[in-house]
Amino acid sequence: MRGIGAAPYAGSMLTFLFRRLVLAALVCLTVLVVAFALTRLSGDLAVSMAGPNGTAEDVAIIRKNYGLDRPLPVQFLDWAVNAASGDLGRSYLYRAPVSGLIAERLPITFCLGLTGLTIALLTAIPLGIVSAMKEGTLLDRGIGLIALIGQAMPSFWLGLVLVIWFGLKLQWLPISGTETWDGYIMPGIVLAFSAIPALLRLTRAGMIEALASDYIRTARANGLSVASIVLKHALRNAAMPVVSVAAVQLGFMLGGSIVIETVFALHGVGYLAWESINKNDFPVVQAVVLLLAMIYIGLTLAADMMNAVLDPRLRAG
Amino acid sequence: MKPVLEIENLRVGFPDGTAAVRGVSLRVGRGETHCLVGESGCGKSVTALAAMNLLPRGATRSADVMRFHDEDLTRLSERQTSRLRGARMAMIFQEPMTSLNPAYTIGSQMTEVFQRHRHATRAQGMDRAAELLERVGITAPGMRLAQYPHQLSGGLRQRTMIAMALMCDPELLIADEPTTALDVTVQAQILRLLQTLQRELGLAVLLITHDLGIVARMAQRVSVMYAGQVVESGSAADLFGAPTHPYTRGLLACIPIPGKTPRDQPLGSIPGSVPKTGAEFAGCAFRDRCTYATADCAGTIPHRTVATDHRTLCTMVPA
């Protein structure tokens, strides 16, 4: 019987993965349609590309050259098929392939997002655990206050304060750019600050619930060490909502870091999106929306997978 | 013979001012099943948790004597007590559905206990776990070890809990309403299992229950608890044969005995409810529900000895 018993749930893990992948593909398709529709709904692209001084002939030429005179479904299919093969069109503004523009900026955004998430998790999880273990004490309330302040502080302001103190007065860290790794520290901290409160509260709430559960009583009755009780038995059960939210937070950090990229002059994807929206560079906008949506879908999928690893009951359902 | 667990005058208080346990004394000997009976909230679980040092945060405990073999439980630190728990004194609970960690396999959870106390390898732990699962009547232990709690029925989970409690050969097993959440047929199986294990391993068992049927079946000794006190204690034969405390008698009148209880008469019941007992509470806590209550019942009542090893907390028994 040991043979069968070795991995009773390996099959259902694959089923679970497959179901999630199908779902992710459907969401991708929806995103493609929406991303395409959005740019077409924001006005006649040929007119805005021709500029305020463009004549009707210019518009007609642009329309023909860019294939905008074709029926929308054809345009969509053309774009979607190209996008699937990695060709996201050419930027009108930079006169260069969009994929190249994004590939150049993506590493910066990823480094920033990962730095932010790492700082956020390394702060929020230990504080959340301590807060839960000391529930109701002064320490717990102090930590709660920190979370509240973090939530209330606007990130552009925190960014500027950090720049003034650590960049200008103390001169510990560079105030802008990403030439060296330490250029990511301050923007990372600012990004982390917005994610910490939610992660901290979730960790705390999850840990309080887990620590009060019957299986923790069993673990204590079996004389397990405090470290094992807290970090192995309780944290694993408290971690699931934290994982889900951390994935969303990372997506937010990757897509919504426009303010921070501006404050610290980081030329990441957020900055590129901001620029393209202003200049009506629609292939870039489309591509960024698509990319961010894919990242979100990928992250959510990853979070689901991690949760399925954490909680065997999910694999069955 | 020296008792395995000995408690004298145990008191447990909660932060809200309730005195959950007010001077409980009991002894559990090797190879003996001691039943702690009483209704919900009478302090029987709290007594057990106090012995295990598992009381919720904020609860205070004190005792004149609280000894496990030669270990003075009142003096041990939490770290030292945790070395005894799961190793020499084990406990199982009422809620088999939630008492196992849903995130880890049965084998992993059982093995961890063995590794913690015996400094054994994982493989040794797994072997021991398989051996015990078999011992508690679980077929195909190899398969069960790799399963998660949600894949097991309530009865299987409770068997697993028992097996896990026995991983390190404890001398004392505290079972807190181990069958309450189970089907009647499964209840009977689990009780039979506990009896067999106790006989074969020479365990001292402290069995907490509200079910006098279980007491009649399992107990050598019985302590009846009411409002945080042991109101009567003695051998099972004494308590069932010659109960002296009105509460014990009231409890016994509540169970129908086939062939003895008249069919057309209602079963006994005890009117009223359990009073709130703070630290200041004096006298017999049962006096407001007792038909024999006199003025004396409001004063301090010392334990009276009815016979050898049969004690009661009632003024009706001459001191």
XYZ file of C-alpha atoms in Angstrom:
636
model
C 0.000 0.000 0.000
C 2.956 2.328 0.512
C 3.322 2.745 -3.214
C -0.156 4.143 -3.597
C 0.228 6.147 -0.458
C 3.371 7.897 -1.601
C 1.615 10.648 -3.524
C -2.135 10.287 -3.258
C -2.705 13.792 -4.518
C -0.199 14.184 -7.328
C -2.915 13.596 -9.920
C -5.295 16.116 -8.502
C -2.512 18.710 -8.306
C -2.136 18.374 -12.079
C -5.888 18.672 -12.598
C -5.859 21.735 -10.421
C -3.009 23.250 -12.436
C -4.758 22.460 -15.717
C -8.035 24.029 -14.607
C -6.233 27.167 -13.476
C -4.328 27.391 -16.761
C -7.510 27.167 -18.838
C -9.034 29.877 -16.701
C -5.929 32.040 -17.080
C -6.042 31.626 -20.881
C -9.650 32.794 -20.959
C -8.811 35.824 -18.880
C -5.902 36.574 -21.240
C -8.244 36.533 -24.196
C -10.643 38.903 -22.467
C -7.770 41.230 -21.666
C -6.657 41.215 -25.299
C -10.120 42.268 -26.431
C -10.415 44.948 -23.770
C -6.937 46.331 -24.405
C -7.687 46.506 -28.106
C -11.122 48.045 -27.619
C -9.892 50.691 -25.193
C -7.457 52.253 -27.622
C -10.014 52.196 -30.428
C -12.666 53.791 -28.218
C -10.508 56.744 -27.260
C -11.082 58.530 -30.548
C -9.948 58.248 -34.160
C -6.341 57.178 -33.951
C -5.472 58.355 -37.461
C -6.693 61.861 -36.640
C -4.752 62.133 -33.418
C -1.627 60.705 -35.060
C -1.827 63.231 -37.872
C -1.759 65.952 -35.241
C -3.645 69.247 -35.081
C -2.213 70.435 -38.412
C -2.858 67.248 -40.359
C -5.035 67.492 -43.444
C -7.767 65.052 -44.404
C -5.296 63.511 -46.876
C -2.703 62.981 -44.165
C -5.311 61.222 -42.074
C -6.287 59.027 -45.022
C -2.669 58.091 -45.678
C -2.018 57.301 -42.040
C -5.203 55.276 -41.914
C -4.064 53.236 -44.934
C -0.450 52.863 -43.801
C -1.311 51.647 -40.338
C -4.117 49.431 -41.576
C -6.707 51.389 -39.636
C -9.091 51.314 -42.590
C -9.631 47.587 -42.228
C -12.638 46.165 -40.306
C -12.054 46.100 -36.519
C -12.152 42.290 -36.162
C -9.418 42.016 -38.801
C -7.351 44.657 -37.049
C -7.848 42.818 -33.778
C -6.889 39.435 -35.165
C -3.871 40.900 -36.882
C -2.743 42.567 -33.667
C -3.512 39.611 -31.433
C -1.671 37.135 -33.641
C 1.321 39.440 -33.853
C 1.207 40.085 -30.115
C 1.154 36.357 -29.447
C 4.327 35.971 -31.491
C 5.992 38.816 -29.585
C 5.479 41.549 -32.172
C 3.632 44.317 -30.382
C 3.878 46.841 -33.195
C 5.946 49.985 -33.444
C 5.849 53.017 -31.211
C 4.820 56.164 -33.081
C 6.737 58.299 -30.652
C 10.040 56.411 -30.510
C 9.752 54.948 -34.011
C 11.004 51.658 -32.627
C 9.492 48.250 -31.913
C 7.347 48.307 -28.790
C 8.725 44.993 -27.575
C 12.220 46.477 -27.515
C 11.068 49.543 -25.580
C 9.389 47.360 -22.989
C 12.225 44.850 -22.767
C 14.557 47.740 -21.990
C 12.413 49.012 -19.120
C 10.997 45.807 -17.707
C 14.109 44.791 -15.714
C 14.038 48.124 -13.878
C 10.379 47.732 -12.988
C 10.889 44.122 -11.936
C 13.855 44.949 -9.744
C 11.900 47.738 -8.149
C 8.793 45.615 -7.601
C 10.723 42.681 -6.170
C 12.751 44.955 -3.898
C 9.521 46.537 -2.698
C 7.797 43.216 -2.105
C 10.805 41.708 -0.352
C 11.081 44.668 2.015
C 7.318 44.581 2.587
C 7.212 40.847 3.374
C 10.332 40.932 5.549
C 8.746 43.705 7.584
C 5.072 42.772 7.588
C 5.310 39.048 8.361
C 7.585 39.210 11.428
C 5.693 42.227 12.776
C 2.363 40.489 12.112
C 3.531 37.353 13.933
C 4.813 39.294 16.929
C 1.621 41.337 16.972
C -0.514 38.181 16.991
C 1.552 36.523 19.712
C 1.293 39.648 21.851
C -2.326 40.343 20.965
C -3.849 43.132 23.028
C -0.563 44.298 24.555
C 1.097 47.675 24.116
C 3.513 46.172 21.593
C 0.605 44.915 19.474
C -0.978 48.358 19.499
C 2.308 50.050 18.667
C 2.718 47.835 15.624
C -0.879 48.560 14.621
C -0.116 52.252 14.816
C 2.865 51.855 12.511
C 0.602 50.104 10.016
C -1.921 52.906 10.250
C 0.715 55.569 9.647
C 2.073 53.596 6.710
C -1.357 53.433 5.178
C -2.047 57.119 5.673
C 1.238 58.355 4.233
C 1.115 59.324 0.544
C 3.943 57.598 -1.315
C 5.128 60.661 -3.246
C 5.528 62.484 0.053
C 7.382 59.647 1.718
C 9.550 59.425 -1.403
C 10.461 63.098 -1.177
C 11.135 62.901 2.560
C 13.475 59.967 2.018
C 15.221 61.780 -0.807
C 15.733 64.843 1.365
C 17.044 62.891 4.361
C 18.970 59.963 3.022
C 19.769 61.372 -0.390
C 20.601 65.010 0.257
C 21.291 65.539 3.964
C 22.965 62.262 4.925
C 23.981 61.369 1.379
C 23.783 57.636 2.129
C 21.871 56.683 -0.979
C 21.652 57.979 -4.543
C 18.625 60.162 -5.089
C 17.818 58.913 -8.553
C 18.732 56.478 -11.272
C 19.499 52.793 -11.257
C 23.160 52.738 -12.187
C 23.975 50.975 -8.909
C 21.912 48.534 -6.909
C 21.460 50.920 -3.999
C 19.388 53.143 -6.265
C 16.563 50.678 -5.699
C 16.597 50.917 -1.905
C 14.671 54.145 -1.398
C 12.052 53.579 -4.097
C 11.762 50.009 -2.786
C 11.068 51.262 0.722
C 8.451 53.667 -0.551
C 6.733 50.927 -2.541
C 6.928 48.568 0.421
C 5.306 51.087 2.721
C 2.091 51.009 0.781
C 1.991 47.202 0.883
C 3.020 46.679 4.503
C -0.222 47.635 6.290
C -2.428 45.144 4.436
C 0.119 42.337 4.663
C 0.752 43.034 8.330
C -2.927 42.996 9.246
C -3.557 39.825 7.290
C -0.598 38.102 8.917
C -1.745 39.225 12.353
C -5.377 38.211 11.835
C -4.404 34.872 10.295
C -1.933 34.123 13.077
C -4.400 35.019 15.825
C -6.921 32.639 14.305
C -4.354 29.900 13.756
C -2.838 30.226 17.236
C -6.295 29.839 18.792
C -7.074 26.727 16.765
C -7.433 23.196 18.040
C -4.452 21.884 16.097
C -2.190 24.398 17.831
C -3.544 23.152 21.152
C -2.633 19.642 19.961
C 0.845 20.813 18.981
C 1.306 22.339 22.427
C -0.111 19.237 24.116
C 2.513 17.269 22.216
C 5.225 19.472 23.630
C 6.447 20.880 20.319
C 8.821 23.838 20.493
C 7.492 27.375 20.298
C 9.398 27.878 17.047
C 7.712 24.885 15.441
C 4.280 25.817 16.781
C 4.473 29.380 15.531
C 6.538 29.147 12.370
C 5.609 25.697 11.119
C 2.114 24.907 12.329
C 0.452 28.301 12.680
C 2.198 30.353 10.011
C 1.538 27.858 7.239
C -2.185 28.070 7.876
C -2.097 31.838 8.264
C -0.025 32.340 5.119
C -2.650 31.735 2.452
C -4.410 35.101 2.400
C -0.998 36.739 2.744
C 0.252 34.934 -0.368
C -2.825 35.951 -2.374
C -2.595 39.573 -1.357
C 1.180 39.700 -1.821
C 0.673 38.568 -5.429
C -1.821 41.359 -6.040
C 0.492 43.819 -4.302
C 3.386 42.797 -6.516
C 1.188 43.290 -9.576
C 0.283 46.686 -8.254
C 3.926 47.523 -7.642
C 4.853 46.495 -11.168
C 2.017 48.375 -12.797
C 1.267 51.217 -10.474
C 4.697 52.547 -9.723
C 4.319 55.579 -12.001
C 4.534 58.038 -9.131
C 7.591 56.408 -7.627
C 9.320 55.981 -10.965
C 8.746 59.684 -11.545
C 9.957 60.798 -8.118
C 13.143 58.743 -8.379
C 13.581 59.186 -12.134
C 13.542 55.482 -12.833
C 12.798 54.703 -16.438
C 10.625 51.693 -15.928
C 7.442 50.461 -17.527
C 5.235 52.692 -15.394
C 7.037 55.760 -16.662
C 6.795 54.524 -20.243
C 3.052 53.993 -19.865
C 2.587 57.464 -18.465
C 4.538 58.986 -21.351
C 2.654 57.003 -24.005
C -0.766 57.821 -22.616
C 0.082 61.518 -22.720
C 1.395 61.307 -26.256
C -1.342 58.970 -27.502
C 1.268 56.379 -28.479
C -1.378 53.665 -28.621
C 0.696 50.602 -29.578
C 2.773 51.170 -26.445
C -0.292 51.731 -24.251
C -1.882 48.592 -25.630
C 1.260 46.592 -25.062
C 1.757 47.845 -21.504
C -1.851 47.129 -20.576
C -1.514 43.678 -22.073
C 1.774 43.038 -20.330
C 0.536 44.160 -16.934
C -2.601 42.094 -17.312
C -0.472 39.063 -18.172
C 1.713 39.735 -15.173
C -1.359 39.923 -12.932
C -2.712 36.702 -14.367
C 0.659 35.029 -13.936
C 0.958 36.254 -10.358
C -2.537 35.148 -9.438
C -1.822 31.761 -10.936
C 1.414 31.567 -8.981
C -0.408 32.520 -5.785
C -3.053 29.835 -6.404
C -0.310 27.293 -6.939
C 1.473 28.309 -3.773
C -1.744 28.103 -1.812
C -2.425 24.660 -3.224
C 1.001 23.622 -2.006
C 0.288 25.176 1.398
C -3.185 23.691 1.839
C -3.831 20.171 0.611
C -7.607 20.677 0.835
C -7.475 23.116 -2.088
C -6.021 20.473 -4.367
C -9.000 18.223 -3.784
C -11.665 20.844 -4.374
C 1.429 2.798 45.342
C 2.505 6.274 44.336
C 0.060 7.960 41.981
C 1.163 8.980 38.492
C -0.660 12.280 38.748
C -1.432 13.896 42.054
C -3.239 17.191 42.471
C -4.082 18.858 45.791
C -6.169 22.004 46.120
C -5.824 23.226 42.539
C -7.220 26.681 41.835
C -7.574 28.277 38.443
C -8.780 31.806 37.871
C -9.564 33.654 34.663
C -8.918 37.335 33.982
C -12.657 38.109 34.100
C -12.725 37.101 37.764
C -14.318 33.664 37.451
C -12.790 30.966 39.573
C -13.063 28.050 37.159
C -11.473 25.537 39.484
C -11.793 25.956 43.241
C -9.647 23.561 45.204
C -9.714 20.387 43.176
C -7.789 17.370 44.400
C -7.380 14.129 42.543
C -5.002 11.252 42.009
C -4.581 8.951 39.073
C -2.649 5.738 39.590
C -0.832 3.537 37.112
C -3.162 1.294 35.147
C -6.148 3.160 36.495
C -8.909 5.083 34.727
C -10.041 8.059 36.696
C -13.184 9.692 35.358
C -13.813 13.362 35.895
C -17.556 13.882 35.454
C -19.694 16.950 35.406
C -21.755 19.186 33.208
C -20.333 21.734 30.761
C -18.442 24.544 32.422
C -17.876 22.751 35.732
C -14.110 23.052 35.330
C -13.186 19.503 34.345
C -11.364 20.476 31.154
C -9.712 23.408 32.886
C -8.413 21.025 35.558
C -6.810 18.874 32.857
C -5.415 21.859 30.970
C -3.948 23.189 34.216
C -2.138 19.910 34.798
C -0.735 20.082 31.269
C 0.118 23.778 31.652
C -2.023 24.507 28.609
C -4.309 27.095 30.150
C -5.242 30.050 27.968
C -3.192 33.192 28.373
C -4.132 35.266 31.389
C -5.371 32.316 33.432
C -3.734 31.829 36.814
C -3.214 28.508 38.540
C -2.031 27.558 41.968
C -1.962 24.268 43.811
C -0.655 22.876 47.072
C 0.544 19.833 45.202
C 0.640 19.152 41.504
C 2.953 16.298 40.863
C 3.568 14.015 37.931
C 5.631 11.132 39.299
C 8.486 13.011 40.927
C 8.160 16.141 38.833
C 6.674 19.092 40.680
C 4.517 20.600 37.940
C 4.055 23.846 39.842
C 7.775 24.535 39.726
C 8.562 23.541 36.156
C 9.027 26.239 33.567
C 6.946 26.172 30.394
C 9.982 24.862 28.522
C 10.472 22.050 31.014
C 6.774 21.140 30.964
C 6.837 21.033 27.182
C 9.491 18.315 27.506
C 7.011 16.229 29.505
C 4.012 16.935 27.280
C 3.711 14.494 24.457
C 6.578 12.476 25.933
C 5.457 11.299 29.360
C 2.026 12.911 29.658
C -0.211 13.112 26.623
C -3.640 14.527 25.939
C -6.377 13.977 23.395
C -9.337 16.204 22.794
C -13.003 16.337 22.007
C -12.687 17.749 18.479
C -11.021 15.166 16.267
C -12.131 17.089 13.175
C -10.077 20.163 14.003
C -7.375 18.845 16.316
C -5.022 17.818 13.528
C -3.196 20.385 11.427
C -4.902 20.453 7.991
C -1.676 21.427 6.232
C 0.485 18.437 7.160
C 0.173 14.721 6.589
C -0.710 12.393 9.423
C 2.742 10.850 9.210
C 4.514 14.183 9.340
C 2.568 15.299 12.417
C 3.074 12.029 14.264
C 6.727 11.883 13.343
C 7.406 15.394 14.551
C 6.358 14.438 18.093
C 8.706 11.451 18.070
C 11.572 13.463 16.648
C 11.053 16.209 19.178
C 11.153 13.990 22.245
C 13.238 11.031 21.143
C 15.714 12.789 18.874
C 15.014 10.080 16.351
C 15.323 10.224 12.576
C 12.358 10.844 10.345
C 12.423 7.249 9.146
C 12.353 5.921 12.707
C 9.457 8.263 13.403
C 7.538 6.984 10.386
C 8.084 3.383 11.439
C 6.882 4.150 14.925
C 3.865 6.040 13.533
C 2.927 3.125 11.267
C 3.268 0.733 14.173
C 0.955 2.830 16.341
C -1.631 3.413 13.629
C -1.825 -0.345 13.293
C -2.067 -0.659 17.042
C -5.076 1.671 17.235
C -6.791 -0.424 14.601
C -6.137 1.544 11.427
C -5.668 -0.666 8.414
C -3.160 0.178 5.681
C -1.126 2.512 7.933
C 1.385 3.125 5.147
C -1.316 4.779 3.082
C -2.751 6.729 6.011
C 0.633 8.197 6.909
C 0.755 9.986 3.570
C -2.804 11.292 3.884
C -4.014 14.619 5.153
C -6.529 14.972 7.998
C -9.367 15.990 5.666
C -9.100 12.619 3.951
C -9.973 10.800 7.185
C -13.304 10.277 8.936
C -13.910 11.523 12.479
C -13.363 8.095 13.975
C -10.108 7.626 12.087
C -8.932 11.048 13.149
C -9.612 10.281 16.792
C -7.727 6.999 16.429
C -4.902 8.979 14.856
C -4.963 11.418 17.768
C -4.699 8.504 20.181
C -1.857 6.994 18.175
C -0.083 10.340 18.125
C -0.514 10.695 21.893
C 1.101 7.282 22.361
C 4.109 7.968 20.107
C 6.527 8.376 22.998
C 5.041 5.798 25.409
C 3.464 8.225 27.879
C 2.634 7.142 31.409
C -0.403 9.403 31.642
C -3.102 9.939 29.037
C -5.631 12.693 29.562
C -8.660 12.214 27.342
C -10.990 15.203 27.258
C -14.412 14.016 26.041
C -12.716 11.881 23.391
C -15.925 10.396 22.022
C -18.404 13.245 22.336
C -18.138 14.318 18.703
C -18.373 10.780 17.323
C -21.174 8.470 16.215
C -22.427 6.084 18.861
C -20.937 3.015 17.173
C -17.594 4.742 16.718
C -17.777 5.908 20.345
C -18.000 2.338 21.498
C -15.010 1.349 19.357
C -12.880 4.203 20.656
C -13.763 3.421 24.280
C -12.916 -0.240 23.770
C -9.627 0.824 22.199
C -8.786 3.073 25.155
C -9.538 0.211 27.562
C -7.365 -2.229 25.634
C -4.479 0.222 25.333
C -4.673 1.081 28.976
C -4.566 -2.532 30.019
C -1.727 -3.430 27.693
C 0.406 -0.352 28.282
C -0.393 0.130 31.958
C -1.459 3.719 31.258
C -2.850 6.049 33.846
C -5.914 7.552 32.196
C -7.723 10.691 33.248
C -10.974 10.550 31.305
C -13.103 13.647 31.207
C -16.737 13.119 30.304
C -20.250 14.279 30.996
C -21.653 10.871 30.105
C -22.322 8.639 33.111
C -22.723 5.683 30.778
C -19.085 6.086 29.814
C -18.119 6.444 33.467
C -19.920 3.233 34.403
C -18.132 1.432 31.630
C -14.624 2.816 31.957
C -13.902 4.125 35.444
C -12.164 2.550 38.394
C -12.298 5.867 40.200
C -14.666 8.779 39.743
C -14.585 12.437 40.701
C -17.826 14.332 40.274
C -17.271 18.014 39.626
C -19.711 20.830 40.158
C -18.996 24.556 39.797
C -15.237 24.161 40.012
C -15.120 21.699 42.895
C -15.009 17.962 43.276
C -18.227 17.364 45.206
C -17.800 13.629 45.518
C -15.067 11.188 44.709
C -14.560 7.506 45.196
C -14.377 4.170 43.490
C -16.853 3.612 40.689
C -18.599 0.974 42.805
C -19.006 3.373 45.731
C -20.275 6.231 43.629
C -22.778 4.232 41.687
C -23.732 1.996 44.610
C -23.897 4.519 47.423
C -23.848 8.092 46.168
C -23.971 10.593 49.018
C -23.954 14.013 47.430
C -27.354 15.220 46.184
C -25.732 16.318 42.922
C -24.298 12.862 42.266
C -27.666 11.346 43.066
C -29.384 13.844 40.807
C -27.035 12.949 37.952
C -27.663 9.251 38.446
C -31.417 9.819 38.440
C -31.075 11.390 35.003
C -30.004 8.158 33.303
C -32.564 5.548 32.425
C -31.630 2.004 33.350
C -33.395 -0.534 31.140
C -35.615 -2.808 33.179
C -35.212 -0.721 36.321
C -36.520 2.726 35.466
C -40.317 2.680 35.318
C -41.609 3.336 31.817
C -44.393 5.751 32.692
C -42.406 8.026 34.981
C -40.376 11.005 33.741
C -36.612 10.779 34.124
C -35.034 12.764 36.918
C -33.804 16.263 36.264
C -32.086 18.889 38.361
C -33.968 22.192 38.432
C -32.105 25.509 38.338
C -28.739 26.337 36.856
C -25.099 26.469 37.893
C -24.270 29.670 39.821
C -21.434 31.982 38.800
C -18.622 31.343 41.202
C -16.103 34.092 41.749
C -13.096 33.798 44.018
C -15.204 35.019 46.948
C -17.892 32.364 46.616
C -18.421 30.453 49.835
C -20.490 27.444 50.826
C -21.993 24.746 48.708
C -22.490 25.863 45.110
C -25.302 23.359 44.718
C -27.393 24.629 47.643
C -29.819 26.681 45.522
C -30.756 23.609 43.513
C -30.689 21.173 46.398
C -33.880 19.964 48.072
C -31.989 19.144 51.279
C -30.266 22.496 51.659
C -30.050 23.963 55.193
C -28.527 27.109 56.663
C -25.250 25.227 57.191
C -24.799 24.916 53.446
C -23.868 28.601 53.141
C -20.826 28.146 55.382
C -17.494 26.596 54.562
C -17.854 22.863 54.037
C -14.871 20.625 54.577
C -14.571 17.311 52.758
C -16.164 14.445 54.640
C -14.981 10.907 54.430
C -17.787 8.444 53.784
C -15.626 5.383 53.583
C -12.051 4.583 52.636
C -11.291 6.633 49.526
C -14.856 7.858 49.287
C -15.132 11.548 50.016
C -17.970 13.991 49.682
C -18.588 17.697 50.034
C -22.005 17.686 51.702
C -23.240 18.666 55.158
C -25.642 15.738 55.248
C -22.790 13.343 55.756
C -21.620 13.548 59.347
C -18.091 14.868 59.685
